[in-house]
Amino acid sequence: MDVTEQRHFQRVPFATESTIEFGGEQHGAEVVDICLKGALLKLSGPPQCRRGDACTVSFVLVNSDIVVQFEAEVAHLRDQFLGVKLLKIDIDSMIHLRNIVELNTADPDQVRKELSFLYREE
């Protein structure tokens, strides 16, 4: 089965600089796309991690001091690209993440459906 067929959450393009932390070491990365349950990041070099490793992802929203931060797990790696699965996020960051996805999708109602699905998964 194709990875896109397994997704329950719609990814939206969202290019911004971010930081990813593995075991106390921070690395710069660029967010390529994002959804309510994870993100695809592009690193400046091959990732120094493995599938299943815990990490923390954070980024600042442009023209603001708002930081979106979440704990995640490495879901997949390919070349310089790293897919992470969101594990834990505070309510403020989740609100901002939801807004990012809603503003960058053609179907904001789908995002609301995904939110209800997200809570059923836990």
mmCIF file of C-alpha atoms in Angstrom:
data_model
loop_
_atom_site.group_PDB
_atom_site.id
_atom_site.type_symbol
_atom_site.label_atom_id
_atom_site.label_comp_id
_atom_site.label_asym_id
_atom_site.label_seq_id
_atom_site.Cartn_x
_atom_site.Cartn_y
_atom_site.Cartn_z
ATOM 1 C CA MET A 1 0.000 0.000 0.000
ATOM 2 C CA ASP A 2 1.262 3.468 -0.911
ATOM 3 C CA VAL A 3 2.137 5.765 2.012
ATOM 4 C CA THR A 4 -0.312 8.408 0.765
ATOM 5 C CA GLU A 5 -3.114 5.813 0.901
ATOM 6 C CA GLN A 6 -2.309 5.173 4.574
ATOM 7 C CA ARG A 7 -2.604 8.845 5.557
ATOM 8 C CA HIS A 8 -5.647 10.025 7.433
ATOM 9 C CA PHE A 9 -4.364 13.596 7.609
ATOM 10 C CA GLN A 10 -4.075 15.953 4.675
ATOM 11 C CA ARG A 11 -0.618 17.474 4.253
ATOM 12 C CA VAL A 12 -0.278 21.065 3.108
ATOM 13 C CA PRO A 13 2.797 22.799 1.732
ATOM 14 C CA PHE A 14 4.314 25.048 4.373
ATOM 15 C CA ALA A 15 7.869 26.254 3.810
ATOM 16 C CA THR A 16 9.546 27.669 6.897
ATOM 17 C CA GLU A 17 12.819 27.310 8.755
ATOM 18 C CA SER A 18 12.729 25.007 11.758
ATOM 19 C CA THR A 19 14.889 23.349 14.365
ATOM 20 C CA ILE A 20 14.905 19.643 15.112
ATOM 21 C CA GLU A 21 16.523 18.279 18.245
ATOM 22 C CA PHE A 22 17.800 14.724 18.693
ATOM 23 C CA GLY A 23 19.281 13.762 22.054
ATOM 24 C CA GLY A 24 20.191 17.311 23.014
ATOM 25 C CA GLU A 25 21.714 18.253 19.636
ATOM 26 C CA GLN A 26 19.907 20.847 17.521
ATOM 27 C CA HIS A 27 19.925 20.834 13.725
ATOM 28 C CA GLY A 28 18.491 23.345 11.278
ATOM 29 C CA ALA A 29 15.845 22.098 8.888
ATOM 30 C CA GLU A 30 13.192 23.393 6.543
ATOM 31 C CA VAL A 31 9.561 22.369 6.891
ATOM 32 C CA VAL A 32 8.391 21.152 3.472
ATOM 33 C CA ASP A 33 4.829 20.223 4.373
ATOM 34 C CA ILE A 34 2.815 19.730 7.511
ATOM 35 C CA CYS A 35 -0.379 18.139 8.808
ATOM 36 C CA LEU A 36 -2.121 17.735 12.156
ATOM 37 C CA LYS A 37 -0.170 14.568 12.887
ATOM 38 C CA GLY A 38 3.314 15.270 11.510
ATOM 39 C CA ALA A 39 5.629 17.013 9.101
ATOM 40 C CA LEU A 40 8.139 16.473 6.343
ATOM 41 C CA LEU A 41 11.452 18.226 6.955
ATOM 42 C CA LYS A 42 14.436 18.796 4.702
ATOM 43 C CA LEU A 43 17.792 18.747 6.461
ATOM 44 C CA SER A 44 20.986 20.348 5.192
ATOM 45 C CA GLY A 45 22.673 16.923 5.134
ATOM 46 C CA PRO A 46 21.866 13.264 5.662
ATOM 47 C CA PRO A 47 19.997 12.782 8.950
ATOM 48 C CA GLN A 48 21.999 11.454 11.880
ATOM 49 C CA CYS A 49 19.078 9.494 13.305
ATOM 50 C CA ARG A 50 17.054 6.356 12.759
ATOM 51 C CA ARG A 51 13.436 5.477 12.317
ATOM 52 C CA GLY A 52 11.722 5.478 15.718
ATOM 53 C CA ASP A 53 14.085 8.042 17.290
ATOM 54 C CA ALA A 54 12.455 10.685 19.474
ATOM 55 C CA CYS A 55 12.887 14.334 18.512
ATOM 56 C CA THR A 56 11.513 17.815 19.140
ATOM 57 C CA VAL A 57 10.530 20.046 16.230
ATOM 58 C CA SER A 58 10.031 23.794 16.576
ATOM 59 C CA PHE A 59 9.528 26.752 14.264
ATOM 60 C CA VAL A 60 8.618 30.407 14.613
ATOM 61 C CA LEU A 61 5.697 31.755 12.607
ATOM 62 C CA VAL A 62 6.837 34.459 10.185
ATOM 63 C CA ASN A 63 6.521 38.056 11.402
ATOM 64 C CA SER A 64 5.627 36.982 14.931
ATOM 65 C CA ASP A 65 7.101 35.629 18.114
ATOM 66 C CA ILE A 66 4.811 32.590 18.078
ATOM 67 C CA VAL A 67 6.697 29.300 18.408
ATOM 68 C CA VAL A 68 5.074 26.040 17.377
ATOM 69 C CA GLN A 69 6.779 23.124 19.097
ATOM 70 C CA PHE A 70 5.993 19.429 19.351
ATOM 71 C CA GLU A 71 7.553 16.148 20.374
ATOM 72 C CA ALA A 72 7.734 13.640 17.560
ATOM 73 C CA GLU A 73 9.135 10.347 16.373
ATOM 74 C CA VAL A 74 11.076 9.761 13.169
ATOM 75 C CA ALA A 75 8.633 7.936 10.874
ATOM 76 C CA HIS A 76 10.731 7.701 7.716
ATOM 77 C CA LEU A 77 14.020 8.869 6.203
ATOM 78 C CA ARG A 78 15.076 9.347 2.611
ATOM 79 C CA ASP A 79 18.155 11.248 1.502
ATOM 80 C CA GLN A 80 17.897 14.660 3.215
ATOM 81 C CA PHE A 81 14.182 14.275 3.948
ATOM 82 C CA LEU A 82 12.837 13.271 7.322
ATOM 83 C CA GLY A 83 9.199 12.508 8.081
ATOM 84 C CA VAL A 84 8.116 12.900 11.693
ATOM 85 C CA LYS A 85 4.995 11.717 13.490
ATOM 86 C CA LEU A 86 3.641 14.116 16.086
ATOM 87 C CA LEU A 87 3.397 12.532 19.536
ATOM 88 C CA LYS A 88 2.820 15.381 21.982
ATOM 89 C CA ILE A 89 1.924 19.051 21.545
ATOM 90 C CA ASP A 90 0.699 21.788 23.872
ATOM 91 C CA ILE A 91 -2.708 23.349 23.244
ATOM 92 C CA ASP A 92 -1.359 26.700 21.979
ATOM 93 C CA SER A 93 0.916 25.017 19.439
ATOM 94 C CA MET A 94 -1.953 22.751 18.347
ATOM 95 C CA ILE A 95 -4.210 25.764 17.760
ATOM 96 C CA HIS A 96 -1.529 27.400 15.610
ATOM 97 C CA LEU A 97 -0.883 24.134 13.746
ATOM 98 C CA ARG A 98 -4.590 23.754 13.026
ATOM 99 C CA ASN A 99 -4.724 27.342 11.747
ATOM 100 C CA ILE A 100 -1.722 26.741 9.473
ATOM 101 C CA VAL A 101 -3.357 23.671 7.956
ATOM 102 C CA GLU A 102 -6.774 25.349 7.599
ATOM 103 C CA LEU A 103 -5.296 28.430 5.917
ATOM 104 C CA ASN A 104 -3.269 26.371 3.455
ATOM 105 C CA THR A 105 -5.928 23.924 2.348
ATOM 106 C CA ALA A 106 -8.762 24.217 -0.138
ATOM 107 C CA ASP A 107 -11.053 22.323 2.272
ATOM 108 C CA PRO A 108 -11.044 23.729 5.849
ATOM 109 C CA ASP A 109 -13.999 21.467 6.720
ATOM 110 C CA GLN A 110 -11.744 18.459 6.117
ATOM 111 C CA VAL A 111 -9.350 19.795 8.775
ATOM 112 C CA ARG A 112 -12.190 19.876 11.306
ATOM 113 C CA LYS A 113 -13.021 16.254 10.448
ATOM 114 C CA GLU A 114 -9.354 15.357 10.899
ATOM 115 C CA LEU A 115 -9.382 16.962 14.349
ATOM 116 C CA SER A 116 -12.214 14.695 15.450
ATOM 117 C CA PHE A 117 -10.374 11.688 13.966
ATOM 118 C CA LEU A 118 -7.220 12.730 15.827
ATOM 119 C CA TYR A 119 -8.981 12.542 19.174
ATOM 120 C CA ARG A 120 -10.493 9.149 18.355
ATOM 121 C CA GLU A 121 -6.999 7.759 17.622
ATOM 122 C CA GLU A 122 -5.770 8.428 21.166
#
